[in-house]
PDB file of C-alpha atoms in Angstrom:
ATOM      1  CA  MET A   9      18.343 -16.786  21.574  1.00 52.00           C
ATOM      2  CA  LYS A  10      16.317 -13.859  22.939  1.00 49.00           C
ATOM      3  CA  LYS A  11      17.675 -11.685  20.160  1.00 49.00           C
ATOM      4  CA  LYS A  12      16.429 -14.138  17.498  1.00 43.00           C
ATOM      5  CA  VAL A  13      12.978 -14.292  19.100  1.00 40.00           C
ATOM      6  CA  MET A  14      12.827 -10.486  19.234  1.00 41.00           C
ATOM      7  CA  ILE A  15      13.835 -10.164  15.567  1.00 44.00           C
ATOM      8  CA  CYS A  16      11.281 -12.793  14.497  1.00 40.00           C
ATOM      9  CA  THR A  17       8.579 -11.060  16.527  1.00 44.00           C
ATOM     10  CA  MET A  18       9.410  -7.714  14.933  1.00 45.00           C
ATOM     11  CA  LEU A  19       9.342  -9.227  11.441  1.00 41.00           C
ATOM     12  CA  LEU A  20       5.971 -10.882  12.069  1.00 40.00           C
ATOM     13  CA  CYS A  21       4.532  -7.644  13.429  1.00 43.00           C
ATOM     14  CA  THR A  22       5.822  -5.755  10.397  1.00 43.00           C
ATOM     15  CA  LEU A  23       4.293  -8.280   8.022  1.00 41.00           C
ATOM     16  CA  PHE A  24       0.984  -8.215   9.903  1.00 43.00           C
ATOM     17  CA  LEU A  25       0.822  -4.431   9.975  1.00 46.00           C
ATOM     18  CA  THR A  26       1.783  -4.184   6.321  1.00 46.00           C
ATOM     19  CA  GLY A  27      -1.268  -6.238   5.386  1.00 45.00           C
ATOM     20  CA  CYS A  28      -3.486  -4.004   7.523  1.00 59.00           C
ATOM     21  CA  LEU A  29      -2.120  -0.834   6.000  1.00 83.00           C
ATOM     22  CA  LYS A  30      -3.252  -1.602   2.468  1.00 94.00           C
ATOM     23  CA  LYS A  31      -6.661  -1.062   0.869  1.00 97.00           C
ATOM     24  CA  THR A  32      -8.230  -2.369  -2.319  1.00 97.00           C
ATOM     25  CA  LYS A  33      -9.466   0.267  -4.735  1.00 97.00           C
ATOM     26  CA  ILE A  34     -12.949   0.071  -6.204  1.00 98.00           C
ATOM     27  CA  SER A  35     -14.028   0.622  -9.794  1.00 97.00           C
ATOM     28  CA  VAL A  36     -16.401   3.331 -10.960  1.00 96.00           C
ATOM     29  CA  SER A  37     -19.066   0.688 -11.654  1.00 96.00           C
ATOM     30  CA  SER A  38     -18.713  -0.738  -8.130  1.00 97.00           C
ATOM     31  CA  PHE A  39     -19.007   2.789  -6.690  1.00 98.00           C
ATOM     32  CA  GLU A  40     -22.162   3.484  -8.699  1.00 97.00           C
ATOM     33  CA  GLU A  41     -23.747   0.101  -7.910  1.00 97.00           C
ATOM     34  CA  THR A  42     -23.107   0.379  -4.155  1.00 97.00           C
ATOM     35  CA  LEU A  43     -24.463   3.899  -3.922  1.00 98.00           C
ATOM     36  CA  LYS A  44     -27.549   3.088  -6.021  1.00 97.00           C
ATOM     37  CA  GLU A  45     -28.284   0.285  -3.545  1.00 97.00           C
ATOM     38  CA  GLU A  46     -27.978   2.853  -0.736  1.00 96.00           C
ATOM     39  CA  GLY A  47     -30.598   5.088  -2.380  1.00 97.00           C
ATOM     40  CA  TYR A  48     -28.320   7.635  -4.037  1.00 98.00           C
ATOM     41  CA  THR A  49     -28.953   8.997  -7.525  1.00 98.00           C
ATOM     42  CA  ILE A  50     -26.000   8.677  -9.877  1.00 97.00           C
ATOM     43  CA  GLU A  51     -25.353  11.800 -11.939  1.00 92.00           C
ATOM     44  CA  THR A  52     -23.724  11.707 -15.326  1.00 78.00           C
ATOM     45  CA  ILE A  53     -20.564  13.769 -15.454  1.00 80.00           C
ATOM     46  CA  ASP A  54     -19.974  15.826 -18.572  1.00 73.00           C
ATOM     47  CA  LYS A  55     -16.762  14.646 -20.247  1.00 72.00           C
ATOM     48  CA  ASP A  56     -15.774  18.325 -20.676  1.00 72.00           C
ATOM     49  CA  PHE A  57     -15.424  18.484 -16.877  1.00 73.00           C
ATOM     50  CA  MET A  58     -12.710  15.834 -16.941  1.00 77.00           C
ATOM     51  CA  THR A  59      -9.060  16.860 -17.111  1.00 84.00           C
ATOM     52  CA  LYS A  60      -6.301  15.105 -19.029  1.00 89.00           C
ATOM     53  CA  ASP A  61      -5.436  13.281 -15.798  1.00 94.00           C
ATOM     54  CA  THR A  62      -8.918  11.875 -15.071  1.00 94.00           C
ATOM     55  CA  LYS A  63     -10.032   8.522 -16.409  1.00 94.00           C
ATOM     56  CA  ASN A  64     -13.483   8.261 -14.752  1.00 94.00           C
ATOM     57  CA  ILE A  65     -15.658  10.521 -12.613  1.00 94.00           C
ATOM     58  CA  ALA A  66     -18.926   9.657 -10.890  1.00 95.00           C
ATOM     59  CA  SER A  67     -21.119  11.609  -8.510  1.00 96.00           C
ATOM     60  CA  ALA A  68     -23.808  10.140  -6.259  1.00 97.00           C
ATOM     61  CA  ILE A  69     -26.437  12.526  -4.889  1.00 97.00           C
ATOM     62  CA  SER A  70     -28.300  11.747  -1.657  1.00 97.00           C
ATOM     63  CA  LYS A  71     -31.962  12.447  -0.943  1.00 95.00           C
ATOM     64  CA  ASP A  72     -30.724  15.339   1.241  1.00 94.00           C
ATOM     65  CA  GLY A  73     -28.793  16.855  -1.663  1.00 94.00           C
ATOM     66  CA  TYR A  74     -25.160  16.233  -0.705  1.00 96.00           C
ATOM     67  CA  SER A  75     -22.847  14.283  -2.989  1.00 96.00           C
ATOM     68  CA  ILE A  76     -20.243  11.561  -2.658  1.00 98.00           C
ATOM     69  CA  ASN A  77     -17.815  11.691  -5.549  1.00 97.00           C
ATOM     70  CA  TYR A  78     -15.467   9.221  -7.205  1.00 97.00           C
ATOM     71  CA  ILE A  79     -12.495  10.125  -9.372  1.00 96.00           C
ATOM     72  CA  GLU A  80     -10.198   7.666 -11.077  1.00 97.00           C
ATOM     73  CA  TYR A  81      -6.952   9.098 -12.405  1.00 97.00           C
ATOM     74  CA  TYR A  82      -4.577   7.601 -14.916  1.00 97.00           C
ATOM     75  CA  ASP A  83      -1.832   7.435 -12.286  1.00 96.00           C
ATOM     76  CA  ASP A  84      -1.292   7.548  -8.518  1.00 97.00           C
ATOM     77  CA  ASP A  85       0.535  10.889  -8.594  1.00 97.00           C
ATOM     78  CA  ALA A  86      -2.476  12.784  -9.940  1.00 97.00           C
ATOM     79  CA  ALA A  87      -4.676  11.223  -7.236  1.00 98.00           C
ATOM     80  CA  LYS A  88      -2.096  12.168  -4.584  1.00 98.00           C
ATOM     81  CA  ASP A  89      -2.061  15.742  -5.897  1.00 97.00           C
ATOM     82  CA  PHE A  90      -5.855  16.005  -5.642  1.00 97.00           C
ATOM     83  CA  PHE A  91      -5.803  14.514  -2.142  1.00 98.00           C
ATOM     84  CA  ASN A  92      -3.071  16.918  -0.998  1.00 98.00           C
ATOM     85  CA  GLU A  93      -4.815  19.973  -2.490  1.00 97.00           C
ATOM     86  CA  THR A  94      -8.051  19.074  -0.717  1.00 96.00           C
ATOM     87  CA  TYR A  95      -6.193  18.376   2.522  1.00 97.00           C
ATOM     88  CA  ASP A  96      -4.438  21.751   2.342  1.00 97.00           C
ATOM     89  CA  LYS A  97      -7.721  23.540   1.634  1.00 96.00           C
ATOM     90  CA  TYR A  98      -9.520  22.199   4.748  1.00 96.00           C
ATOM     91  CA  GLU A  99      -6.762  21.288   7.214  1.00 96.00           C
ATOM     92  CA  ASN A 100      -6.792  24.561   9.159  1.00 96.00           C
ATOM     93  CA  SER A 101     -10.583  24.752   9.483  1.00 96.00           C
ATOM     94  CA  CYS A 102     -10.996  21.431  11.342  1.00 97.00           C
ATOM     95  CA  ASN A 103     -12.181  21.245  14.933  1.00 97.00           C
ATOM     96  CA  ILE A 104     -11.705  17.480  14.822  1.00 97.00           C
ATOM     97  CA  LYS A 105      -9.330  15.939  12.309  1.00 97.00           C
ATOM     98  CA  THR A 106      -8.296  12.339  11.648  1.00 97.00           C
ATOM     99  CA  GLU A 107      -5.701  11.133   9.193  1.00 97.00           C
ATOM    100  CA  THR A 108      -4.533   7.682   8.214  1.00 97.00           C
ATOM    101  CA  ASN A 109      -1.709   6.858   5.843  1.00 97.00           C
ATOM    102  CA  GLY A 110      -1.157   3.348   4.568  1.00 97.00           C
ATOM    103  CA  ILE A 111       0.990   1.708   1.946  1.00 96.00           C
ATOM    104  CA  ASN A 112      -1.299   2.598  -0.959  1.00 97.00           C
ATOM    105  CA  TYR A 113      -3.822   4.980   0.585  1.00 98.00           C
ATOM    106  CA  ASN A 114      -4.466   8.151   2.596  1.00 98.00           C
ATOM    107  CA  THR A 115      -7.588   9.265   4.436  1.00 98.00           C
ATOM    108  CA  PHE A 116      -8.511  12.649   5.839  1.00 98.00           C
ATOM    109  CA  LYS A 117     -11.672  13.330   7.831  1.00 98.00           C
ATOM    110  CA  CYS A 118     -12.432  16.845   9.010  1.00 98.00           C
ATOM    111  CA  ASP A 119     -15.256  18.105  11.212  1.00 97.00           C
ATOM    112  CA  THR A 120     -15.461  21.914  11.198  1.00 97.00           C
ATOM    113  CA  GLY A 121     -18.463  21.998  13.517  1.00 96.00           C
ATOM    114  CA  GLU A 122     -20.774  22.907  10.634  1.00 96.00           C
ATOM    115  CA  GLU A 123     -19.362  20.776   7.806  1.00 97.00           C
ATOM    116  CA  TYR A 124     -17.916  17.294   7.492  1.00 98.00           C
ATOM    117  CA  ILE A 125     -15.304  16.543   4.847  1.00 98.00           C
ATOM    118  CA  ALA A 126     -14.061  13.032   4.082  1.00 98.00           C
ATOM    119  CA  ILE A 127     -11.532  12.146   1.409  1.00 98.00           C
ATOM    120  CA  THR A 128      -9.819   8.831   0.785  1.00 98.00           C
ATOM    121  CA  ARG A 129      -7.239   8.082  -1.870  1.00 98.00           C
ATOM    122  CA  VAL A 130      -6.528   4.454  -2.757  1.00 98.00           C
ATOM    123  CA  GLU A 131      -3.857   4.125  -5.424  1.00 98.00           C
ATOM    124  CA  ASN A 132      -5.154   6.144  -8.402  1.00 98.00           C
ATOM    125  CA  THR A 133      -8.722   6.612  -7.096  1.00 98.00           C
ATOM    126  CA  VAL A 134     -10.272   9.198  -4.793  1.00 98.00           C
ATOM    127  CA  VAL A 135     -13.641   9.177  -3.030  1.00 98.00           C
ATOM    128  CA  TYR A 136     -14.686  12.364  -1.297  1.00 97.00           C
ATOM    129  CA  ALA A 137     -17.714  13.920   0.342  1.00 98.00           C
ATOM    130  CA  LEU A 138     -18.564  17.337   1.737  1.00 96.00           C
ATOM    131  CA  THR A 139     -21.748  17.635   3.780  1.00 97.00           C
ATOM    132  CA  THR A 140     -23.340  19.382   6.733  1.00 96.00           C
ATOM    133  CA  LYS A 141     -22.951  18.028  10.253  1.00 94.00           C
ATOM    134  CA  ASN A 142     -26.524  16.671  10.034  1.00 95.00           C
ATOM    135  CA  ASN A 143     -25.471  14.087   7.409  1.00 97.00           C
ATOM    136  CA  LYS A 144     -22.088  13.175   8.893  1.00 97.00           C
ATOM    137  CA  ASP A 145     -23.123   9.763  10.241  1.00 97.00           C
ATOM    138  CA  GLU A 146     -24.838   8.773   6.991  1.00 97.00           C
ATOM    139  CA  VAL A 147     -21.719   9.689   5.002  1.00 97.00           C
ATOM    140  CA  LYS A 148     -19.513   7.705   7.399  1.00 97.00           C
ATOM    141  CA  GLU A 149     -21.716   4.616   7.020  1.00 97.00           C
ATOM    142  CA  THR A 150     -21.769   4.911   3.225  1.00 97.00           C
ATOM    143  CA  LEU A 151     -17.991   5.243   3.052  1.00 97.00           C
ATOM    144  CA  LYS A 152     -17.665   2.135   5.254  1.00 97.00           C
ATOM    145  CA  LYS A 153     -19.784   0.191   2.761  1.00 96.00           C
ATOM    146  CA  LEU A 154     -17.447   1.354   0.003  1.00 97.00           C
ATOM    147  CA  LYS A 155     -14.485   0.349   2.207  1.00 95.00           C
ATOM    148  CA  TYR A 156     -13.122   3.823   1.766  1.00 95.00           C
TER     149      TYR A 156
END
């Protein structure tokens, strides 16, 4: 009997955690709308900048001049590649680093002492920001509103 209760408990915990470890991706229009509401200026991205793997790109510029960027790829693998390249570029320069890996997403936050880097991949989309330590809290709050 105890064994059955233990197995049921483990299954319920697994199902609960599975639901918590999944995020919903946002569209480029949702990204732009949310950041406009937050006071960012949306910049048009030249289509020549896009690679064969990118479907949509958007950049939101703050009043302080830093940007939060959105990239939608045609498939998850291209988004994973971009995430991993960015991770590898900054990983060793972090004083404080946090990582989260879920079923369909990865996050990496890096505080170098002078800069703050945040990148989140959800399925085939990536949202990332690079800013000075002075704007770290503002970036964190904006990414929360995006649910990234």
